[in-house]
mmCIF file of C-alpha atoms in Angstrom:
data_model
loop_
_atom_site.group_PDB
_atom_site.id
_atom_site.type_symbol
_atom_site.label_atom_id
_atom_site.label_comp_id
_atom_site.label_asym_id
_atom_site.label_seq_id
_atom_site.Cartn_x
_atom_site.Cartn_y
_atom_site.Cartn_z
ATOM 1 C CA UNK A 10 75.142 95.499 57.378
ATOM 2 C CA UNK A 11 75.860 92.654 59.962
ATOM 3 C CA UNK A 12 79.001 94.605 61.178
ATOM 4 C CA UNK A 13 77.522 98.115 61.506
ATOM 5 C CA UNK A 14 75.026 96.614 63.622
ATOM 6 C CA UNK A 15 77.154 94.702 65.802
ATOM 7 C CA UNK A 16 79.265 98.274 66.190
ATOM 8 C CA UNK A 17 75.973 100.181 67.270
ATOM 9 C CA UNK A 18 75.036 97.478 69.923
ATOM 10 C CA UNK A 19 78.520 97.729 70.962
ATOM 11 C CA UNK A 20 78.057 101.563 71.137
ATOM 12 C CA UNK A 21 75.173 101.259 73.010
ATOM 13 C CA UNK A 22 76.438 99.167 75.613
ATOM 14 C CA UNK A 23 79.262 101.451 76.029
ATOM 15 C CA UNK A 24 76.594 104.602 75.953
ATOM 16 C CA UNK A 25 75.634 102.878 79.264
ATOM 17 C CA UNK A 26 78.279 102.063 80.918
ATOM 18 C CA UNK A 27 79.158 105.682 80.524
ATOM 19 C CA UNK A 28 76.478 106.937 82.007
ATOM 20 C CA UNK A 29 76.799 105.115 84.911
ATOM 21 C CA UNK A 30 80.310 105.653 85.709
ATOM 22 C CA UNK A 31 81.734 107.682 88.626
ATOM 23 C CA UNK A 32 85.341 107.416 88.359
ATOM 24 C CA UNK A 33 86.726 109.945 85.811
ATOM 25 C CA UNK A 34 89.480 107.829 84.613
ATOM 26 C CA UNK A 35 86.704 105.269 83.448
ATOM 27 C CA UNK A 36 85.112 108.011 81.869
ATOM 28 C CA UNK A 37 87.901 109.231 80.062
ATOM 29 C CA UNK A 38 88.599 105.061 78.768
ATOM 30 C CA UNK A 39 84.924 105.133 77.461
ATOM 31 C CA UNK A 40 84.924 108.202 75.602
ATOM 32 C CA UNK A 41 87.764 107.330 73.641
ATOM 33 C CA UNK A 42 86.414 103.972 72.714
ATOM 34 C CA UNK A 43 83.031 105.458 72.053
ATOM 35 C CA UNK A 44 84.594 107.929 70.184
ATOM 36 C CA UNK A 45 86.367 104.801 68.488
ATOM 37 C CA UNK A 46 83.193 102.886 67.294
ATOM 38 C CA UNK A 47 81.608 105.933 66.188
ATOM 39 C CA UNK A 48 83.914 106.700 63.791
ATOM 40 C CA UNK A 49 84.142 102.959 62.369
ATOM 41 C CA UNK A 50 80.495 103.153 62.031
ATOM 42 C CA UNK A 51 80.835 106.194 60.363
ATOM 43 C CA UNK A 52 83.127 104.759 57.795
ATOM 44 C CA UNK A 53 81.205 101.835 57.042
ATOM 45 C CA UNK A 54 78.253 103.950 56.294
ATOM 46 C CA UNK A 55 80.246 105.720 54.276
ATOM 47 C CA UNK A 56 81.133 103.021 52.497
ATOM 48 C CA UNK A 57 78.014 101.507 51.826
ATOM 49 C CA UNK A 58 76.691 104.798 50.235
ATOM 50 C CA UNK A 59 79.851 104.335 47.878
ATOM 51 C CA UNK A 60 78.345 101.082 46.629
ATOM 52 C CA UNK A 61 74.907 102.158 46.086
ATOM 53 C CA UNK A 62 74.945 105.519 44.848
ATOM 54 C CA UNK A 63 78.894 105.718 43.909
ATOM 55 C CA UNK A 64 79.062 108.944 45.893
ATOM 56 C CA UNK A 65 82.826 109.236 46.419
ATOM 57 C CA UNK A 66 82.786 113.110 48.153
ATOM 58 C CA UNK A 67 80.584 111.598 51.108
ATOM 59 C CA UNK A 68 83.435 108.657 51.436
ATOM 60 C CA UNK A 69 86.366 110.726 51.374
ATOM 61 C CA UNK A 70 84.073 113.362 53.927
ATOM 62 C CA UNK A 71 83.554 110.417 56.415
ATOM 63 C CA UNK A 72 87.204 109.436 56.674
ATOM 64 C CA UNK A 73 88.238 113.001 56.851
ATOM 65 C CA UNK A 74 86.117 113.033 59.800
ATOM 66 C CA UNK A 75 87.065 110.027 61.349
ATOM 67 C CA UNK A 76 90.570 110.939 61.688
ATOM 68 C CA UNK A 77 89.310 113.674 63.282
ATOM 69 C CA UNK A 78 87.712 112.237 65.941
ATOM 70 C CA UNK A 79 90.305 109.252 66.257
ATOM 71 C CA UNK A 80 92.275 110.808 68.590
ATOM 72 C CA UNK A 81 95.542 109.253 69.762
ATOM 73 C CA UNK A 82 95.470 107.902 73.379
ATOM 74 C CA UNK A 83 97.869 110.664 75.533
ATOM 75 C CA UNK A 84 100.559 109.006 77.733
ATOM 76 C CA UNK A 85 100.186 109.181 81.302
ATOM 77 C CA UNK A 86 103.066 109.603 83.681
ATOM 78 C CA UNK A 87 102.398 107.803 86.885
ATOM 79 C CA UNK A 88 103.475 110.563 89.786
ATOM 80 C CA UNK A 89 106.150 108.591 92.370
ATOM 81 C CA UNK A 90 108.367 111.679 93.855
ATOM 82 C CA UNK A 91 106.478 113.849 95.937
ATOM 83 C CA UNK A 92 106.417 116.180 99.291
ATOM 84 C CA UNK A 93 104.323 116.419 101.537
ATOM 85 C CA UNK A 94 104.164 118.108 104.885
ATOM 86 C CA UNK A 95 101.265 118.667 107.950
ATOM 87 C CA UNK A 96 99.772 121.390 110.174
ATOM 88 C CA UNK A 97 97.962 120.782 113.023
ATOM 89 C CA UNK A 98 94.723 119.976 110.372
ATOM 90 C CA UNK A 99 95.759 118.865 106.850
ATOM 91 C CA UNK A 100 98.160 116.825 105.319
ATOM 92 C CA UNK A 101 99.424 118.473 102.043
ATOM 93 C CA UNK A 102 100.766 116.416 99.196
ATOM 94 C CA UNK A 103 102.664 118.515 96.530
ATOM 95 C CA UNK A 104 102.877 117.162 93.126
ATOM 96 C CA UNK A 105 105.311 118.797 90.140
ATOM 97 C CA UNK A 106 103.025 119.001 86.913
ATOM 98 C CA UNK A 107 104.953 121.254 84.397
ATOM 99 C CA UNK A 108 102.041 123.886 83.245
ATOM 100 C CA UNK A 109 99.195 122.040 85.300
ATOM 101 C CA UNK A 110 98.337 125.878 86.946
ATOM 102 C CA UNK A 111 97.090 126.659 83.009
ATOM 103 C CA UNK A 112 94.481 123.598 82.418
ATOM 104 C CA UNK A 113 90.619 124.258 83.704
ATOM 105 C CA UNK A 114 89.966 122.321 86.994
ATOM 106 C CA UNK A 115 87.545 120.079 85.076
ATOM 107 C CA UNK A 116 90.603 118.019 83.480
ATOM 108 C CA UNK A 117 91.967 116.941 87.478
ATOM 109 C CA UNK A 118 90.037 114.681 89.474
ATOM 110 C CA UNK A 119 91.194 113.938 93.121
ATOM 111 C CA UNK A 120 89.026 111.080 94.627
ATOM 112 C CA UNK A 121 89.091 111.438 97.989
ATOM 113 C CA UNK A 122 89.022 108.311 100.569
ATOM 114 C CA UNK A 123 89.089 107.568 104.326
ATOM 115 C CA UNK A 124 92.502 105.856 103.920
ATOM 116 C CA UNK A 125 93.539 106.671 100.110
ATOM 117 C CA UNK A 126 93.667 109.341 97.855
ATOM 118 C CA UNK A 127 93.637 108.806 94.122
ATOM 119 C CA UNK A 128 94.632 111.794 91.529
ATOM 120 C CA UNK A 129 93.736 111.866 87.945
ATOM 121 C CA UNK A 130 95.087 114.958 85.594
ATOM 122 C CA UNK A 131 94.157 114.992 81.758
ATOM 123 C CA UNK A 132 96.123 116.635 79.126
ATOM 124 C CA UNK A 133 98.090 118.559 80.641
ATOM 125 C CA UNK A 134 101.209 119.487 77.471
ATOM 126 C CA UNK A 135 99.966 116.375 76.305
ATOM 127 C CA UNK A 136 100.094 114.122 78.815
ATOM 128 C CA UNK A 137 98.236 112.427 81.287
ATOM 129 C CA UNK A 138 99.334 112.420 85.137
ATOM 130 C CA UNK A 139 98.242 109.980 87.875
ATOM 131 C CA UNK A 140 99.312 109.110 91.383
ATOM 132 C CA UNK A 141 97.272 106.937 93.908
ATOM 133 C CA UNK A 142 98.656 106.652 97.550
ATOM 134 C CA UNK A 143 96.975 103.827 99.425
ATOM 135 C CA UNK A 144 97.072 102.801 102.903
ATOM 136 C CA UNK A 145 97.161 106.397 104.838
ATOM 137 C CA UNK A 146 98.561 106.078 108.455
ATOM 138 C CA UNK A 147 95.614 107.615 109.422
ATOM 139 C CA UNK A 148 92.304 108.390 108.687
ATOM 140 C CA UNK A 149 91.034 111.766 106.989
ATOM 141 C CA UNK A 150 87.769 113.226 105.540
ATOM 142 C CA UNK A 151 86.929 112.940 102.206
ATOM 143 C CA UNK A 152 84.221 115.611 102.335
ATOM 144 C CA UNK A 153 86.428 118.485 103.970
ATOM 145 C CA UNK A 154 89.220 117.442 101.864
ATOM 146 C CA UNK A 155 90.410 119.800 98.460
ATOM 147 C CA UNK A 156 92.740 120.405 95.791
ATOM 148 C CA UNK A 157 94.835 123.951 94.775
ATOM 149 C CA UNK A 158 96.826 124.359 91.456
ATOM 150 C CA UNK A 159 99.808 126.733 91.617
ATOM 151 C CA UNK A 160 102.265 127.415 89.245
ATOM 152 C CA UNK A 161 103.435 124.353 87.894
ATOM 153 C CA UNK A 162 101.840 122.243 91.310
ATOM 154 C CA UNK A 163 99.189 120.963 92.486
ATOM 155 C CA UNK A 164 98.898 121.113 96.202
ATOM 156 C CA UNK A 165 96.332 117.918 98.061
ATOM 157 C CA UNK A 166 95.099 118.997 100.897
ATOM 158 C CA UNK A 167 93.907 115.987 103.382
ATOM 159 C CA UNK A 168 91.707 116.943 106.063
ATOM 160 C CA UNK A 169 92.768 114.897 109.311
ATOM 161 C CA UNK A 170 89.793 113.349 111.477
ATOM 162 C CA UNK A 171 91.822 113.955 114.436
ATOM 163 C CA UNK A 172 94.525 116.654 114.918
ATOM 164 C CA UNK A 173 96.992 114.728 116.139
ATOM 165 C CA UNK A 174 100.724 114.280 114.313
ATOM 166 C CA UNK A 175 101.523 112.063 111.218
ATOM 167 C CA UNK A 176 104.872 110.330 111.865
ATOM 168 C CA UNK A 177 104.870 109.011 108.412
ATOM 169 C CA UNK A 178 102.555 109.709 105.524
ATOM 170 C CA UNK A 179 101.472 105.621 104.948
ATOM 171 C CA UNK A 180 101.392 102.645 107.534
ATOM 172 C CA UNK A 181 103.632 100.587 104.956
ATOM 173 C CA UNK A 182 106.063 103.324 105.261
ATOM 174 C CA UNK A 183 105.761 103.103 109.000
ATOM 175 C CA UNK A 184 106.147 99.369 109.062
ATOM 176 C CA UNK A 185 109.334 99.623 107.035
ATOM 177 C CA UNK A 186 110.887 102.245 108.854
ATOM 178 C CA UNK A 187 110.523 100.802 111.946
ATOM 179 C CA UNK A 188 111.215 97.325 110.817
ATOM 180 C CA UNK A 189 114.507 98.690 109.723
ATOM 181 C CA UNK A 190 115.414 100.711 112.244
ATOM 182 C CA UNK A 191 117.328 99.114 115.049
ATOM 183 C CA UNK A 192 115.900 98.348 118.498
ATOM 184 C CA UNK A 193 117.727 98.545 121.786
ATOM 185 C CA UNK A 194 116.487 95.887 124.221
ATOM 186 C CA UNK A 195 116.814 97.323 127.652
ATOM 187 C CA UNK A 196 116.168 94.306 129.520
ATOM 188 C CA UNK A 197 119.161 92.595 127.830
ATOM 189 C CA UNK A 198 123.148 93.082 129.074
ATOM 190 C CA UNK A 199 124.126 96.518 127.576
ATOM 191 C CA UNK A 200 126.877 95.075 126.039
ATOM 192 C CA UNK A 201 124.947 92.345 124.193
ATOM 193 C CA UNK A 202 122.493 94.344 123.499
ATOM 194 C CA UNK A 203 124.965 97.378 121.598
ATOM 195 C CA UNK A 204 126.394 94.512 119.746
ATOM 196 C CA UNK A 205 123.278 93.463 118.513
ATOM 197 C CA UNK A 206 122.127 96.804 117.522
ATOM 198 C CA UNK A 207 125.263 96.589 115.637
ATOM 199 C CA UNK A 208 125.525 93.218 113.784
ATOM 200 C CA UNK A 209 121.831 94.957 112.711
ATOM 201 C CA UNK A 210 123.060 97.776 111.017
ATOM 202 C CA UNK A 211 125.823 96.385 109.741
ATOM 203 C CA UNK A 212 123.194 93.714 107.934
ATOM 204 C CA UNK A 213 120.982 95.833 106.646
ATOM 205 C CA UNK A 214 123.190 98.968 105.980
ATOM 206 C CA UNK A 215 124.727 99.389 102.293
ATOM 207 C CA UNK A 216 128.531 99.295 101.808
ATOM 208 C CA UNK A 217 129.137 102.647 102.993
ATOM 209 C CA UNK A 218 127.698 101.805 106.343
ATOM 210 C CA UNK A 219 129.505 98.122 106.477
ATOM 211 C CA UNK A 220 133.055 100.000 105.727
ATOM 212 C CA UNK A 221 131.836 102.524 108.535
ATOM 213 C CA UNK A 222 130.947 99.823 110.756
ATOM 214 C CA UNK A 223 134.540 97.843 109.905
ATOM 215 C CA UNK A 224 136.767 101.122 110.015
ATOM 216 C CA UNK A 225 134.904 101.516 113.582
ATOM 217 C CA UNK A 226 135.700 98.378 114.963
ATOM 218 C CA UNK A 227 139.115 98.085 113.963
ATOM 219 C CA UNK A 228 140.043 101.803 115.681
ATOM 220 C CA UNK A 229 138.245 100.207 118.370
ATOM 221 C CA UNK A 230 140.060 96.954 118.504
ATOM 222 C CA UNK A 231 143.558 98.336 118.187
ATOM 223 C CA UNK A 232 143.001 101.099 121.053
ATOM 224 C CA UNK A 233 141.756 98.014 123.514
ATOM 225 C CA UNK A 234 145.197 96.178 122.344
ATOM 226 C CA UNK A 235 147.322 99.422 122.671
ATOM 227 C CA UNK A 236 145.438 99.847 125.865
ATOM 228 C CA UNK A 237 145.788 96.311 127.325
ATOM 229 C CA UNK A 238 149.946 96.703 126.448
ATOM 230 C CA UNK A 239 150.465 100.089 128.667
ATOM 231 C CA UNK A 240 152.688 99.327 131.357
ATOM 232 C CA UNK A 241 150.840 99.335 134.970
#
């Protein structure tokens, strides 16, 4: 008795945090443990009838429907490769969801913020899809911001505030890029400055670009020796 009443406070707690919830992945965690406690409760009354009355079909009922409703959690696949492109008002995110053009629009949520976007898509061939991109280079709005599936995609549609052009789609993506990307300092000797640029790329660069780099500089070294012995 002790235990089924702990489980129905529990419930009941969870009842209200449910109602009050606004993101739908938080909805979707609370109906499956709601769903959870239900059936445990269910059991146990089950059980308890057993003991008074020794009514056997309504404890073999109960567990038949608590396997039911005990539904096994779905995987989710969190979304990394993506496109996305611009025109001069939106900037359009396009996500690959095998079959995600056949689910009602109910089962994808796309939250919408000034500098984020968050998508949530539920059982969709059994599994669940997310993707959250914070940090937008710029800001867009939320309220004249949608979703579209097509066959197999589901295109995001960001509303810019400003029509103006997105170099890159996130500032952390624009602060590695140009981090990485070599600068050449005008004010310096030209020469200095090449060789800096250079020594840069040759750093950062992988060893295709470091062979590049060394095959370069040797073709360049031997011409200025081949150079230097030409007879005046």
């Amino acid at each position: 008795m002790e235990e089924r009443t702990e489980l129905r406070r529990d419930l009941h707690e969870l009842q209200n945090l449910r109602s009050i919830a606004s993101r739908q992945m938080i909805k979707s965690m609370l109906d499956e443990k709601i769903r959870e406690l239900e059936s445990k409760i269910k059991t146990l009354e089950a059980m308890n009838n057993v003991g008074e009355y020794g009514d056997v079909l309504t404890l073999k009922q109960s567990r038949m429907e608590a396997a039911s409703s005990n539904t096994v959690p779905l995987a989710t696949v969190k979304i990394t490769n993506y496109a996305w492109d611009q025109s001069d008002k939106y900037v359009k995110l396009y996500l690959t969801i095998p079959e995600v053009h056949t689910v009602p629009q109910e089962q994808i949520a796309v939250n919408f913020m000034e500098s984020e976007v968050e998508v949530n898509v539920r059982n969709v061939s059994s599994k669940n899809y997310s993707l959250v991109i914070k940090g937008l280079l710029k800001a867009i709005n939320p309220s004249s911001s949608s979703f579209k599936q097509k066959t197999d995609l589901l295109l995001i549609m960001m509303k810019k505030n400003e029509e103006e052009n997105w170099k890159y789609l996130t500032k952390a993506e624009m602060q590695s890029k140009e981090k990485s990307t070599p600068k050449f300092d005008q004010k310096a000797d030209p020469q200095e400055s090449l060789m800096g640029m250079i020594k840069q790329l040759y750093d950062d660069g992988d060893d295709d670009m470091k062979r590049t780099i060394r095959k370069a500089w040797h073709e360049s070294q031997t011409k200025k020796s081949a150079d230097l012995d030409e007879p005046m």
